[in-house]
Amino acid sequence: MTDMQPVLVTGATGKTGRHAVRFLRESGLPVRALVHRHDERSRQLEDLGAEVAVGDLLDLDAMTAVTRGVRSAYFTYPIMPGLIEATTVFAQAAADNGVEAVVNMSQISARREATSNAARHHWLAERLLDHYPVPATHLRPTFFAEWLLVFGDWSGREGLLRLPMGHGRHAPIAAEDQGRVIAAILADPQPHAGRIYPLHGPKELDYDEIAAALARTLGRPVRYEPVDVDAFVRTLEARGWHPHTVQHLRNVVVDYQNGVFAGTNNVVRDVGGTEPLSVEAYAARHRDAMTAH
């Protein structure tokens, strides 16, 4: 590590946080990585040269300690209850310690009129951060490419995407590409202060086109099988998903059908410094996980 002030990454073992840590360390910046517990994932961060801190985003004393001496910080919170409280705690700690900038992970469905409680809370969290003296940059990604792993059934001879997406479209955005954007803003936050960046992959597709792209890359049949929203919700409930998350997904899939998640832009290229991964490129990187077991 250097004598420079560290950059703080919360959710550092999560999908976007771990990539942000890696890119920051590759650029030579000191990183303080906030995790829930010491485990193999946190040891991997230490191997990258990050300073690992254990704490809870809802704990004001812990957040005051972890933001002390920090230059800029990435804030992310899972789709679970507590976002508004966690944002308040984090913003107060950051302000008390003179943090110069915050990069906030929001979502593309964040808006006042959202029917998803989580999406509306993200919009409120953005407004809350905007009222603190610490300049904030808000990231609003469309659905992650990682959805293809989480919700795809890759166990049989044919890959299946059973989702209630209708004929909606989006450009899946990989967590890796989001990590590049996060790292770039944390390294030089001033040009991005106060901005809201929607994040998209390179090409807008519907789910039939996504399935076809996966099939071409993987060399195996992949099919999109539309289901209704209630059937999708029953599957989530049977898997034990938290009611807050289920309520969110029930409503954002309707948003998806209505075009809320659609669009493309050049933010990953212009801010992150590289072209975003296509569906084909993402599948090639995760071929093993998309191979029948």
Short mmCIF file of C-alpha atoms in Angstrom, two decimals:
data_model
loop_
_atom_site.label_atom_id
_atom_site.label_comp_id
_atom_site.label_asym_id
_atom_site.label_seq_id
_atom_site.Cartn_x
_atom_site.Cartn_y
_atom_site.Cartn_z
CA MET A 1 0.00 0.00 0.00
CA THR A 2 1.03 3.62 -0.44
CA ASP A 3 0.74 6.76 1.69
CA MET A 4 -2.21 7.90 -0.45
CA GLN A 5 -5.65 8.02 1.12
CA PRO A 6 -7.43 4.74 0.45
CA VAL A 7 -10.53 4.26 -1.66
CA LEU A 8 -13.36 2.44 0.16
CA VAL A 9 -15.35 -0.32 -1.53
CA THR A 10 -18.37 -1.69 0.33
CA GLY A 11 -19.89 -5.00 -0.70
CA ALA A 12 -16.34 -5.86 -1.64
CA THR A 13 -16.95 -9.60 -2.07
CA GLY A 14 -20.11 -9.03 -4.10
CA LYS A 15 -20.66 -9.02 -7.86
CA THR A 16 -19.60 -5.43 -8.58
CA GLY A 17 -17.43 -4.76 -5.52
CA ARG A 18 -14.87 -7.49 -6.11
CA HIS A 19 -14.27 -6.30 -9.67
CA ALA A 20 -13.96 -2.68 -8.50
CA VAL A 21 -11.32 -3.74 -5.94
CA ARG A 22 -9.38 -5.63 -8.60
CA PHE A 23 -9.34 -2.74 -11.08
CA LEU A 24 -8.42 -0.21 -8.40
CA ARG A 25 -5.52 -2.34 -7.23
CA GLU A 26 -4.37 -2.92 -10.81
CA SER A 27 -4.15 0.86 -11.17
CA GLY A 28 -2.03 1.06 -8.02
CA LEU A 29 -4.58 2.72 -5.73
CA PRO A 30 -4.83 1.73 -2.06
CA VAL A 31 -8.18 0.07 -1.28
CA ARG A 32 -10.08 -0.50 1.94
CA ALA A 33 -12.54 -3.34 1.33
CA LEU A 34 -15.60 -3.65 3.58
CA VAL A 35 -16.87 -7.20 4.05
CA HIS A 36 -19.34 -8.94 6.36
CA ARG A 37 -16.90 -11.60 7.51
CA HIS A 38 -13.44 -13.00 6.97
CA ASP A 39 -13.64 -15.93 4.56
CA GLU A 40 -12.03 -17.23 1.38
CA ARG A 41 -13.48 -14.36 -0.65
CA SER A 42 -12.04 -11.73 1.69
CA ARG A 43 -8.67 -13.50 1.63
CA GLN A 44 -8.68 -13.13 -2.15
CA LEU A 45 -9.06 -9.37 -1.67
CA GLU A 46 -6.12 -9.37 0.74
CA ASP A 47 -4.10 -11.24 -1.87
CA LEU A 48 -4.77 -8.32 -4.22
CA GLY A 49 -3.29 -5.98 -1.61
CA ALA A 50 -6.55 -4.57 -0.24
CA GLU A 51 -6.97 -3.65 3.42
CA VAL A 52 -9.96 -5.74 4.55
CA ALA A 53 -12.34 -4.34 7.18
CA VAL A 54 -15.30 -6.20 8.68
CA GLY A 55 -18.45 -4.24 9.44
CA ASP A 56 -22.19 -3.75 8.98
CA LEU A 57 -23.59 -0.90 6.89
CA LEU A 58 -26.30 -0.39 9.51
CA ASP A 59 -23.74 0.17 12.30
CA LEU A 60 -22.91 3.88 12.63
CA ASP A 61 -19.80 3.28 14.76
CA ALA A 62 -18.47 0.72 12.29
CA MET A 63 -19.14 3.01 9.32
CA THR A 64 -17.52 5.94 11.08
CA ALA A 65 -14.41 3.83 11.60
CA VAL A 66 -14.29 2.42 8.07
CA THR A 67 -14.74 5.81 6.34
CA ARG A 68 -12.06 7.52 8.43
CA GLY A 69 -9.20 8.68 6.22
CA VAL A 70 -10.97 7.61 3.03
CA ARG A 71 -10.79 9.75 -0.12
CA SER A 72 -13.75 8.32 -2.09
CA ALA A 73 -16.18 5.48 -1.47
CA TYR A 74 -18.42 3.02 -3.30
CA PHE A 75 -21.76 2.35 -1.61
CA THR A 76 -23.91 -0.66 -2.48
CA TYR A 77 -26.66 -2.46 -0.60
CA PRO A 78 -28.48 -5.70 -1.51
CA ILE A 79 -32.16 -5.91 -2.47
CA MET A 80 -33.15 -6.41 1.15
CA PRO A 81 -34.87 -4.27 3.81
CA GLY A 82 -32.76 -1.48 5.33
CA LEU A 83 -31.53 0.52 2.34
CA ILE A 84 -32.73 3.92 3.55
CA GLU A 85 -31.26 3.42 7.02
CA ALA A 86 -27.98 2.09 5.60
CA THR A 87 -27.72 5.03 3.19
CA THR A 88 -28.32 7.50 6.03
CA VAL A 89 -25.72 5.83 8.26
CA PHE A 90 -23.16 5.69 5.47
CA ALA A 91 -23.75 9.26 4.28
CA GLN A 92 -23.47 10.65 7.82
CA ALA A 93 -20.24 8.76 8.48
CA ALA A 94 -18.81 9.86 5.14
CA ALA A 95 -19.74 13.49 5.79
CA ASP A 96 -18.32 13.42 9.33
CA ASN A 97 -15.00 12.10 8.01
CA GLY A 98 -14.67 14.44 5.05
CA VAL A 99 -15.00 11.80 2.31
CA GLU A 100 -14.72 13.67 -0.99
CA ALA A 101 -17.04 11.59 -3.21
CA VAL A 102 -19.45 8.65 -3.17
CA VAL A 103 -20.36 6.32 -6.02
CA ASN A 104 -23.83 4.93 -5.32
CA MET A 105 -25.20 1.73 -6.84
CA SER A 106 -28.84 2.32 -7.66
CA GLN A 107 -30.92 0.64 -10.39
CA ILE A 108 -32.53 1.59 -13.69
CA SER A 109 -36.04 1.16 -12.27
CA ALA A 110 -35.40 3.72 -9.47
CA ARG A 111 -38.10 6.37 -9.68
CA ARG A 112 -40.72 8.05 -7.53
CA GLU A 113 -43.64 6.14 -9.08
CA ALA A 114 -42.00 2.69 -8.94
CA THR A 115 -44.28 -0.11 -7.73
CA SER A 116 -41.28 -2.08 -6.47
CA ASN A 117 -40.56 -1.03 -2.89
CA ALA A 118 -36.83 -1.57 -3.45
CA ALA A 119 -36.79 0.54 -6.62
CA ARG A 120 -38.63 3.39 -4.88
CA HIS A 121 -36.23 3.13 -1.94
CA HIS A 122 -33.28 3.40 -4.33
CA TRP A 123 -34.77 6.61 -5.74
CA LEU A 124 -35.21 7.95 -2.21
CA ALA A 125 -31.65 6.91 -1.32
CA GLU A 126 -30.35 8.88 -4.30
CA ARG A 127 -32.22 11.97 -3.14
CA LEU A 128 -30.95 11.49 0.41
CA LEU A 129 -27.34 11.33 -0.79
CA ASP A 130 -27.92 14.42 -2.93
CA HIS A 131 -28.78 16.39 0.23
CA TYR A 132 -25.50 15.52 1.96
CA PRO A 133 -22.35 17.61 1.38
CA VAL A 134 -20.48 14.62 -0.11
CA PRO A 135 -20.86 14.71 -3.94
CA ALA A 136 -22.51 11.54 -5.22
CA THR A 137 -22.57 9.79 -8.58
CA HIS A 138 -25.51 7.41 -9.09
CA LEU A 139 -25.24 4.28 -11.23
CA ARG A 140 -28.44 2.82 -12.65
CA PRO A 141 -27.70 -0.52 -14.35
CA THR A 142 -30.17 -2.50 -16.39
CA PHE A 143 -30.45 -6.23 -15.56
CA PHE A 144 -27.05 -7.82 -14.94
CA ALA A 145 -25.72 -10.44 -17.35
CA GLU A 146 -25.36 -12.52 -14.17
CA TRP A 147 -29.13 -13.03 -14.33
CA LEU A 148 -28.41 -15.63 -17.00
CA LEU A 149 -26.58 -17.71 -14.40
CA VAL A 150 -28.96 -17.06 -11.51
CA PHE A 151 -32.21 -17.70 -13.38
CA GLY A 152 -31.09 -20.04 -16.16
CA ASP A 153 -31.60 -23.79 -15.82
CA TRP A 154 -28.37 -25.31 -17.09
CA SER A 155 -28.84 -28.79 -15.61
CA GLY A 156 -30.29 -30.58 -18.65
CA ARG A 157 -29.38 -31.17 -22.27
CA GLU A 158 -31.16 -27.93 -23.17
CA GLY A 159 -30.52 -24.65 -21.38
CA LEU A 160 -33.75 -22.98 -20.30
CA LEU A 161 -34.51 -19.38 -19.42
CA ARG A 162 -37.91 -19.52 -17.68
CA LEU A 163 -38.78 -15.89 -17.11
CA PRO A 164 -41.81 -13.57 -17.40
CA MET A 165 -40.15 -11.06 -19.71
CA GLY A 166 -42.63 -11.08 -22.57
CA HIS A 167 -41.19 -9.29 -25.59
CA GLY A 168 -39.24 -6.75 -23.55
CA ARG A 169 -35.66 -5.89 -24.44
CA HIS A 170 -32.47 -4.87 -22.69
CA ALA A 171 -28.70 -4.87 -23.15
CA PRO A 172 -27.36 -7.12 -20.35
CA ILE A 173 -24.53 -5.46 -18.40
CA ALA A 174 -21.83 -7.60 -16.79
CA ALA A 175 -20.77 -6.91 -13.21
CA GLU A 176 -17.19 -6.78 -14.45
CA ASP A 177 -17.97 -3.81 -16.69
CA GLN A 178 -19.76 -2.08 -13.85
CA GLY A 179 -16.66 -2.63 -11.73
CA ARG A 180 -14.58 -0.80 -14.34
CA VAL A 181 -16.93 2.19 -14.23
CA ILE A 182 -16.96 2.22 -10.42
CA ALA A 183 -13.17 2.07 -10.23
CA ALA A 184 -12.72 4.83 -12.80
CA ILE A 185 -15.07 7.21 -10.98
CA LEU A 186 -13.54 6.46 -7.57
CA ALA A 187 -10.10 7.19 -8.97
CA ASP A 188 -11.16 10.56 -10.45
CA PRO A 189 -14.59 11.47 -9.05
CA GLN A 190 -14.78 15.21 -9.69
CA PRO A 191 -15.87 15.08 -13.38
CA HIS A 192 -18.73 12.74 -12.43
CA ALA A 193 -20.06 14.50 -9.33
CA GLY A 194 -23.83 14.83 -9.36
CA ARG A 195 -24.25 12.68 -12.45
CA ILE A 196 -26.70 9.80 -12.95
CA TYR A 197 -25.35 7.11 -15.28
CA PRO A 198 -27.62 4.40 -16.71
CA LEU A 199 -25.44 1.36 -17.43
CA HIS A 200 -26.07 -0.93 -20.40
CA GLY A 201 -24.29 -3.64 -22.30
CA PRO A 202 -23.44 -3.20 -26.00
CA LYS A 203 -26.56 -4.57 -27.69
CA GLU A 204 -30.27 -4.52 -26.87
CA LEU A 205 -31.90 -7.96 -27.22
CA ASP A 206 -35.13 -9.72 -26.33
CA TYR A 207 -34.93 -13.06 -24.53
CA ASP A 208 -35.36 -15.14 -27.69
CA GLU A 209 -32.35 -13.32 -29.12
CA ILE A 210 -30.44 -13.78 -25.87
CA ALA A 211 -31.16 -17.53 -25.94
CA ALA A 212 -29.99 -17.72 -29.56
CA ALA A 213 -26.76 -15.86 -28.73
CA LEU A 214 -26.09 -18.24 -25.84
CA ALA A 215 -26.76 -21.28 -28.01
CA ARG A 216 -24.32 -20.11 -30.70
CA THR A 217 -21.60 -19.49 -28.14
CA LEU A 218 -22.10 -22.60 -26.03
CA GLY A 219 -22.77 -25.00 -28.88
CA ARG A 220 -25.84 -26.41 -27.14
CA PRO A 221 -29.58 -25.74 -27.34
CA VAL A 222 -30.80 -22.82 -25.24
CA ARG A 223 -34.45 -21.78 -25.18
CA TYR A 224 -36.43 -18.92 -23.68
CA GLU A 225 -39.61 -20.25 -22.09
CA PRO A 226 -41.99 -17.40 -21.13
CA VAL A 227 -43.89 -17.90 -17.88
CA ASP A 228 -46.46 -15.67 -16.22
CA VAL A 229 -45.49 -13.43 -13.34
CA ASP A 230 -47.40 -15.44 -10.72
CA ALA A 231 -45.62 -18.66 -11.73
CA PHE A 232 -42.28 -16.88 -11.52
CA VAL A 233 -43.13 -15.58 -8.05
CA ARG A 234 -44.17 -19.05 -6.87
CA THR A 235 -40.79 -20.38 -7.97
CA LEU A 236 -38.96 -17.66 -6.03
CA GLU A 237 -41.04 -18.30 -2.93
CA ALA A 238 -40.42 -22.06 -3.18
CA ARG A 239 -36.69 -21.34 -3.27
CA GLY A 240 -36.96 -19.33 -0.06
CA TRP A 241 -36.29 -15.86 -1.48
CA HIS A 242 -36.93 -12.99 0.93
CA PRO A 243 -40.41 -11.40 0.56
CA HIS A 244 -38.83 -7.97 -0.02
CA THR A 245 -36.82 -9.34 -2.94
CA VAL A 246 -39.81 -11.23 -4.32
CA GLN A 247 -41.97 -8.08 -4.21
CA HIS A 248 -39.24 -6.24 -6.08
CA LEU A 249 -38.88 -8.88 -8.79
CA ARG A 250 -42.64 -9.24 -9.22
CA ASN A 251 -42.86 -5.57 -10.11
CA VAL A 252 -39.67 -5.01 -12.08
CA VAL A 253 -40.42 -7.81 -14.53
CA VAL A 254 -43.58 -5.84 -15.39
CA ASP A 255 -41.38 -2.74 -15.74
CA TYR A 256 -39.19 -4.78 -18.07
CA GLN A 257 -42.14 -5.72 -20.26
CA ASN A 258 -43.02 -2.01 -20.40
CA GLY A 259 -39.57 -0.95 -21.62
CA VAL A 260 -38.09 0.49 -18.41
CA PHE A 261 -34.91 -1.62 -18.75
CA ALA A 262 -34.37 -1.00 -22.48
CA GLY A 263 -31.71 1.11 -24.13
CA THR A 264 -27.98 1.28 -24.80
CA ASN A 265 -25.28 3.91 -24.27
CA ASN A 266 -21.50 4.38 -24.21
CA VAL A 267 -20.92 4.92 -20.48
CA VAL A 268 -18.85 1.75 -20.01
CA ARG A 269 -16.61 2.74 -22.91
CA ASP A 270 -16.39 6.45 -22.13
CA VAL A 271 -16.01 6.18 -18.34
CA GLY A 272 -14.72 2.65 -17.81
CA GLY A 273 -12.32 2.78 -20.74
CA THR A 274 -13.36 -0.43 -22.54
CA GLU A 275 -16.16 -1.81 -24.65
CA PRO A 276 -18.69 -3.72 -22.52
CA LEU A 277 -18.99 -7.49 -22.76
CA SER A 278 -21.58 -8.85 -25.16
CA VAL A 279 -23.86 -11.73 -24.21
CA GLU A 280 -21.66 -13.99 -26.32
CA ALA A 281 -18.47 -12.83 -24.60
CA TYR A 282 -20.06 -13.23 -21.17
CA ALA A 283 -21.21 -16.76 -22.00
CA ALA A 284 -17.75 -17.69 -23.25
CA ARG A 285 -16.25 -16.58 -19.93
CA HIS A 286 -18.81 -18.60 -17.96
CA ARG A 287 -19.07 -21.61 -20.21
CA ASP A 288 -18.49 -24.09 -17.37
CA ALA A 289 -21.41 -22.73 -15.35
CA MET A 290 -23.65 -22.99 -18.44
CA THR A 291 -22.72 -26.59 -19.16
CA ALA A 292 -25.05 -29.43 -18.15
CA HIS A 293 -24.04 -31.10 -14.89
#
